Short mmCIF file of C-alpha atoms in Angstrom, two decimals:
data_model
loop_
_atom_site.label_atom_id
_atom_site.label_comp_id
_atom_site.label_asym_id
_atom_site.label_seq_id
_atom_site.Cartn_x
_atom_site.Cartn_y
_atom_site.Cartn_z
CA MET A 174 72.71 -26.55 -119.94
CA SER A 175 72.88 -29.77 -118.23
CA ILE A 176 70.56 -32.70 -119.13
CA GLN A 177 68.58 -34.02 -116.21
CA TYR A 178 68.27 -37.83 -115.96
CA THR A 179 65.92 -40.20 -114.14
CA ARG A 180 67.25 -42.38 -111.47
CA ASP A 181 67.00 -45.48 -113.78
CA GLU A 182 68.90 -43.73 -116.59
CA VAL A 183 71.87 -42.78 -114.34
CA VAL A 184 72.06 -46.21 -112.92
CA THR A 185 72.23 -47.55 -116.47
CA ARG A 186 74.87 -45.07 -117.42
CA LEU A 187 77.01 -46.16 -114.64
CA ASN A 188 76.53 -49.82 -114.97
CA LYS A 189 77.57 -49.57 -118.55
CA GLU A 190 80.89 -48.13 -117.60
CA ILE A 191 81.57 -50.62 -115.11
CA GLU A 192 80.59 -53.65 -117.28
CA ASN A 193 82.94 -52.12 -120.00
CA GLY A 194 85.83 -52.21 -117.39
CA ARG A 195 85.94 -48.43 -116.72
CA PRO A 196 85.70 -46.90 -113.17
CA VAL A 197 82.88 -44.41 -112.47
CA VAL A 198 84.48 -41.07 -111.62
CA ILE A 199 82.45 -38.26 -109.78
CA VAL A 200 84.02 -34.97 -109.51
CA GLY A 201 83.11 -32.36 -106.90
CA ALA A 202 82.91 -28.83 -108.55
CA GLY A 203 83.13 -25.64 -106.66
CA THR A 204 83.34 -23.54 -109.81
CA GLY A 205 82.12 -23.45 -113.38
CA ILE A 206 85.48 -23.97 -114.89
CA SER A 207 86.11 -26.96 -112.67
CA ALA A 208 82.62 -28.63 -113.82
CA LYS A 209 83.43 -27.86 -117.42
CA PHE A 210 86.78 -29.34 -117.69
CA ALA A 211 86.00 -32.33 -115.28
CA GLU A 212 83.23 -33.15 -117.78
CA LYS A 213 85.68 -32.75 -120.88
CA GLY A 214 87.90 -35.23 -119.07
CA GLY A 215 85.31 -37.82 -118.83
CA ALA A 216 83.66 -37.29 -115.35
CA ASP A 217 80.58 -39.59 -115.18
CA LEU A 218 78.89 -37.51 -112.37
CA ILE A 219 79.32 -33.82 -111.27
CA GLY A 220 78.98 -33.14 -107.57
CA VAL A 221 77.76 -29.85 -106.13
CA TYR A 222 77.87 -29.15 -102.41
CA ASN A 223 78.98 -26.44 -99.83
CA SER A 224 82.65 -27.64 -99.38
CA GLY A 225 83.30 -26.98 -103.10
CA ARG A 226 82.79 -23.45 -102.73
CA TYR A 227 85.10 -23.19 -99.61
CA ARG A 228 87.63 -25.37 -101.17
CA MET A 229 87.99 -23.29 -104.34
CA ASP A 230 87.92 -20.14 -102.20
CA GLY A 231 91.24 -21.49 -100.63
CA HIS A 232 89.81 -22.88 -97.39
CA GLY A 233 89.89 -26.70 -96.14
CA SER A 234 86.97 -28.70 -97.17
CA LEU A 235 85.97 -29.27 -93.46
CA ALA A 236 84.58 -25.72 -93.70
CA GLY A 237 81.54 -27.38 -95.10
CA LEU A 238 80.68 -28.78 -91.63
CA MET A 239 80.98 -25.62 -89.81
CA PRO A 240 78.30 -22.87 -89.40
CA TYR A 241 79.77 -20.65 -91.97
CA GLY A 242 76.95 -20.56 -94.36
CA ASP A 243 73.60 -22.43 -95.19
CA ALA A 244 74.53 -25.47 -96.93
CA ASN A 245 71.51 -26.05 -98.62
CA ASP A 246 71.24 -22.56 -99.73
CA ILE A 247 74.71 -22.89 -101.30
CA VAL A 248 73.94 -25.99 -103.23
CA ILE A 249 70.90 -24.24 -104.76
CA GLU A 250 72.86 -21.14 -105.72
CA LEU A 251 76.13 -22.76 -106.90
CA GLY A 252 74.16 -25.41 -108.81
CA SER A 253 71.63 -23.41 -110.47
CA ARG A 254 73.95 -20.27 -111.33
CA THR A 255 77.25 -21.79 -111.71
CA VAL A 256 77.57 -25.61 -112.56
CA LEU A 257 74.08 -26.62 -114.27
CA PRO A 258 74.45 -24.01 -116.92
CA ILE A 259 77.96 -25.01 -117.86
CA VAL A 260 77.55 -28.80 -117.78
CA LYS A 261 76.41 -30.43 -120.98
CA GLU A 262 75.67 -34.17 -120.57
CA ALA A 263 76.88 -35.46 -117.13
CA PRO A 264 74.18 -35.89 -114.42
CA VAL A 265 74.56 -33.44 -111.60
CA ILE A 266 74.45 -34.50 -108.06
CA GLY A 267 73.63 -32.22 -105.20
CA GLY A 268 74.96 -32.57 -101.70
CA ILE A 269 72.25 -31.96 -99.25
CA CYS A 270 72.32 -31.33 -95.39
CA GLY A 271 69.75 -33.80 -94.65
CA THR A 272 69.69 -32.96 -90.95
CA ASP A 273 68.60 -29.35 -91.36
CA PRO A 274 65.57 -28.94 -89.07
CA THR A 275 64.64 -25.66 -90.82
CA ARG A 276 63.72 -27.36 -94.09
CA GLN A 277 60.82 -29.23 -95.24
CA MET A 278 62.82 -31.74 -96.93
CA PRO A 279 60.16 -32.97 -99.47
CA VAL A 280 59.82 -29.30 -100.79
CA PHE A 281 63.49 -28.63 -100.75
CA LEU A 282 64.24 -31.92 -102.76
CA GLU A 283 61.57 -31.06 -105.36
CA GLU A 284 63.14 -27.78 -105.84
CA LEU A 285 66.39 -29.44 -106.52
CA LYS A 286 64.72 -31.69 -109.05
CA ARG A 287 63.03 -28.73 -110.59
CA LEU A 288 66.26 -27.00 -111.03
CA GLY A 289 67.77 -29.92 -112.85
CA PHE A 290 69.78 -32.19 -110.40
CA SER A 291 69.66 -35.64 -111.33
CA GLY A 292 70.52 -36.96 -107.93
CA VAL A 293 71.65 -36.16 -104.31
CA MET A 294 74.10 -37.29 -101.62
CA ASN A 295 74.50 -36.67 -97.99
CA PHE A 296 76.93 -33.85 -97.61
CA PRO A 297 77.58 -32.26 -95.27
CA THR A 298 77.28 -35.05 -93.11
CA VAL A 299 77.61 -35.83 -89.40
CA GLY A 300 79.43 -39.07 -90.20
CA LEU A 301 82.65 -37.08 -90.23
CA ILE A 302 82.36 -36.39 -86.49
CA ASP A 303 83.81 -39.17 -84.58
CA TRP A 304 81.16 -41.80 -83.44
CA ASP A 305 82.62 -42.01 -79.94
CA SER A 306 82.66 -38.12 -79.31
CA ARG A 307 80.10 -36.53 -77.02
CA PHE A 308 79.25 -34.07 -79.81
CA ARG A 309 78.22 -36.74 -82.18
CA GLN A 310 76.31 -38.87 -79.50
CA GLU A 311 74.36 -35.53 -78.64
CA LEU A 312 73.67 -34.98 -82.29
CA GLU A 313 72.44 -38.42 -82.66
CA THR A 314 70.12 -38.33 -79.59
CA THR A 315 68.59 -34.97 -80.59
CA GLY A 316 67.35 -35.81 -83.92
CA MET A 317 70.23 -34.46 -86.03
CA GLY A 318 72.16 -37.68 -86.55
CA TYR A 319 73.22 -39.93 -89.45
CA GLY A 320 69.65 -41.56 -89.68
CA LYS A 321 68.26 -38.37 -90.35
CA GLU A 322 70.42 -37.86 -93.45
CA LEU A 323 69.29 -41.28 -94.83
CA GLU A 324 65.53 -40.18 -94.28
CA ALA A 325 66.18 -37.32 -96.61
CA LEU A 326 67.70 -39.63 -99.11
CA LYS A 327 64.94 -41.94 -99.12
CA ILE A 328 62.59 -39.24 -99.65
CA ALA A 329 64.84 -38.32 -102.57
CA LYS A 330 64.66 -41.98 -103.96
CA ASP A 331 60.82 -41.79 -103.73
CA LEU A 332 60.90 -38.53 -105.84
CA GLY A 333 62.82 -40.59 -108.57
CA LEU A 334 66.29 -39.01 -107.83
CA PHE A 335 69.40 -41.10 -108.06
CA THR A 336 71.04 -41.15 -104.57
CA MET A 337 74.43 -41.80 -103.05
CA GLY A 338 75.11 -42.15 -99.31
CA TYR A 339 78.52 -41.51 -97.78
CA ALA A 340 79.41 -44.01 -95.08
CA PHE A 341 82.23 -44.00 -92.65
CA ARG A 342 81.69 -47.24 -90.54
CA PRO A 343 80.48 -50.68 -91.65
CA GLU A 344 77.33 -49.99 -89.48
CA GLU A 345 76.54 -46.87 -91.63
CA GLY A 346 77.31 -49.08 -94.82
CA ALA A 347 74.62 -51.26 -93.83
CA MET A 348 72.29 -48.51 -93.27
CA VAL A 349 72.96 -47.34 -96.75
CA GLY A 350 72.07 -50.64 -98.09
CA GLU A 351 69.02 -51.04 -96.07
CA ALA A 352 67.73 -47.66 -97.21
CA GLY A 353 68.01 -48.94 -100.82
CA LEU A 354 70.42 -46.30 -102.20
CA ASP A 355 72.15 -46.60 -105.51
CA VAL A 356 75.64 -46.03 -104.32
CA VAL A 357 77.54 -46.25 -100.96
CA ILE A 358 80.80 -44.16 -100.92
CA ALA A 359 83.18 -45.34 -98.34
CA HIS A 360 84.71 -42.08 -96.94
CA MET A 361 88.15 -42.57 -95.76
CA GLY A 362 88.39 -38.93 -94.17
CA LEU A 363 89.96 -35.57 -95.14
CA THR A 364 91.90 -36.00 -98.40
CA ARG A 365 95.64 -36.02 -98.07
CA GLY A 366 98.05 -33.81 -100.16
CA GLY A 367 98.26 -30.52 -101.31
CA SER A 368 98.35 -27.15 -99.35
CA ILE A 369 95.52 -27.73 -97.04
CA GLY A 370 94.90 -31.41 -97.11
CA SER A 371 95.52 -34.18 -94.58
CA THR A 372 99.13 -34.86 -93.66
CA MET A 373 98.63 -38.51 -93.21
CA SER A 374 100.97 -41.13 -94.81
CA LYS A 375 100.01 -42.83 -97.96
CA GLU A 376 102.22 -45.69 -97.19
CA GLU A 377 100.70 -46.51 -93.76
CA ASP A 378 97.14 -45.89 -94.62
CA LEU A 379 96.41 -46.86 -98.27
CA ALA A 380 96.00 -50.73 -97.58
CA ASN A 381 93.96 -50.00 -94.22
CA ALA A 382 91.87 -47.63 -96.34
CA CYS A 383 91.13 -50.57 -98.81
CA ARG A 384 90.21 -52.82 -96.00
CA LEU A 385 87.77 -50.31 -94.58
CA VAL A 386 86.25 -49.87 -98.12
CA ASP A 387 85.66 -53.56 -98.27
CA GLU A 388 84.01 -53.74 -94.76
CA ILE A 389 81.67 -50.82 -95.77
CA GLY A 390 80.93 -52.28 -98.99
CA ASP A 391 80.31 -55.85 -97.51
CA ALA A 392 77.78 -54.25 -94.98
CA ALA A 393 76.01 -52.36 -97.63
CA ARG A 394 75.81 -55.23 -100.16
CA ALA A 395 74.58 -57.73 -97.29
CA GLU A 396 71.43 -55.37 -97.35
CA ASN A 397 71.30 -54.51 -100.95
CA PRO A 398 73.26 -56.53 -103.51
CA ASP A 399 72.80 -54.00 -106.13
CA VAL A 400 74.44 -51.07 -104.45
CA MET A 401 77.53 -49.79 -106.08
CA VAL A 402 80.77 -49.22 -103.93
CA PHE A 403 82.67 -46.09 -104.46
CA CYS A 404 85.55 -44.67 -102.39
CA HIS A 405 86.75 -41.26 -101.38
CA GLY A 406 89.25 -39.41 -99.43
CA GLY A 407 91.91 -40.12 -96.84
CA ALA A 408 94.96 -41.88 -98.44
CA ILE A 409 92.91 -42.34 -101.68
CA ALA A 410 94.10 -39.07 -103.23
CA TYR A 411 95.81 -39.31 -106.49
CA PRO A 412 95.09 -41.44 -109.80
CA GLU A 413 97.64 -44.14 -108.75
CA ASP A 414 95.99 -44.57 -105.49
CA THR A 415 92.85 -45.24 -107.13
CA VAL A 416 94.56 -47.91 -109.13
CA TYR A 417 95.60 -49.70 -105.98
CA ALA A 418 92.01 -49.36 -104.55
CA TYR A 419 90.36 -50.89 -107.56
CA GLU A 420 92.96 -53.73 -107.34
CA HIS A 421 92.67 -54.25 -103.60
CA SER A 422 88.94 -53.59 -102.80
CA GLN A 423 85.75 -53.96 -104.26
CA ALA A 424 85.33 -50.22 -105.16
CA VAL A 425 84.24 -49.54 -108.77
CA GLY A 426 84.33 -45.93 -108.60
CA PHE A 427 85.85 -42.79 -107.03
CA LEU A 428 84.68 -39.57 -105.86
CA GLY A 429 87.54 -36.67 -106.32
CA ALA A 430 86.86 -33.34 -104.91
CA SER A 431 90.18 -32.08 -103.58
CA SER A 432 91.88 -34.67 -105.60
CA ALA A 433 90.33 -33.47 -108.80
CA GLU A 434 90.00 -29.66 -108.54
CA ARG A 435 92.04 -28.31 -105.87
CA ILE A 436 95.30 -30.32 -105.95
CA PRO A 437 95.68 -30.34 -109.61
CA VAL A 438 95.60 -26.48 -109.80
CA GLU A 439 97.58 -25.42 -106.84
CA GLU A 440 101.18 -25.93 -108.26
CA PRO A 441 100.60 -25.08 -111.67
CA LEU A 442 98.90 -21.82 -110.89
CA GLN A 443 101.75 -21.00 -108.50
CA GLU A 444 104.33 -21.87 -111.24
CA ALA A 445 102.48 -19.84 -113.97
CA THR A 446 102.36 -16.77 -111.84
CA ALA A 447 106.06 -17.32 -111.02
CA ALA A 448 106.96 -17.64 -114.59
CA PHE A 449 105.11 -14.33 -115.39
CA LYS A 450 106.77 -12.57 -112.59
CA ALA A 451 110.15 -13.87 -113.87
CA ALA A 452 109.75 -12.09 -117.21
CA PRO A 453 112.46 -9.16 -117.27
CA LEU A 454 111.40 -5.56 -118.15
CA ARG A 455 113.42 -3.87 -120.75
CA LYS A 456 116.18 -1.73 -119.50
#
């Protein structure tokens, strides 16, 4: 059974890792076995949110932004019945749909706290929808925009939960900093690689990704110097990519979802099955 931590306890644990020269690693878990072995591998935080379920069911992570299920119900079920019972010590972070107009957000967040979550982050997030699109602008003007997600995270902060905010542009980074959240996660888009990931080129985009991480981080830290800057997605997909990111940006942590639980199992599972199939029968 997972240990529940206060916000201050989580912040202290993560700062200790950073002070000792070790990056903070958050692994998104869509199954219990993912959570179990991510923790054994040294994950500092385990993330639970609706895309994890879709991803480990063989679908693209962006299914988490579509109306295929109740994101907030999924985090309760996946967390309480699958991940929290299997994790031993790592703080568990819930991904919340903060724009959900059918929820009393303080009541919902209290329920997550009661179940044993130590923190929350804004996923699914409208931030993945292009700012210049008509759909995004209409979400923003009808009360279901990015600011609504931060309102939910501020409620969580007031309840004593550790808080992490995905940001996609410097303007959103500044909003995360102003909200006083503990972490800004600079999101670079759908993770490249594997069977259902982005097909973007690492060589073309890794340097650009690091520049955007810094722009988002600078904007957040201008409002809150204590905010930690993590990176996620896009061209930053494999361990060697994170080495580059730590050397070329201010990121001190990485959130791996597809990178940590989908891509690493695709080829080994296929190869293991093929090896069993190749075993000959006795004639």
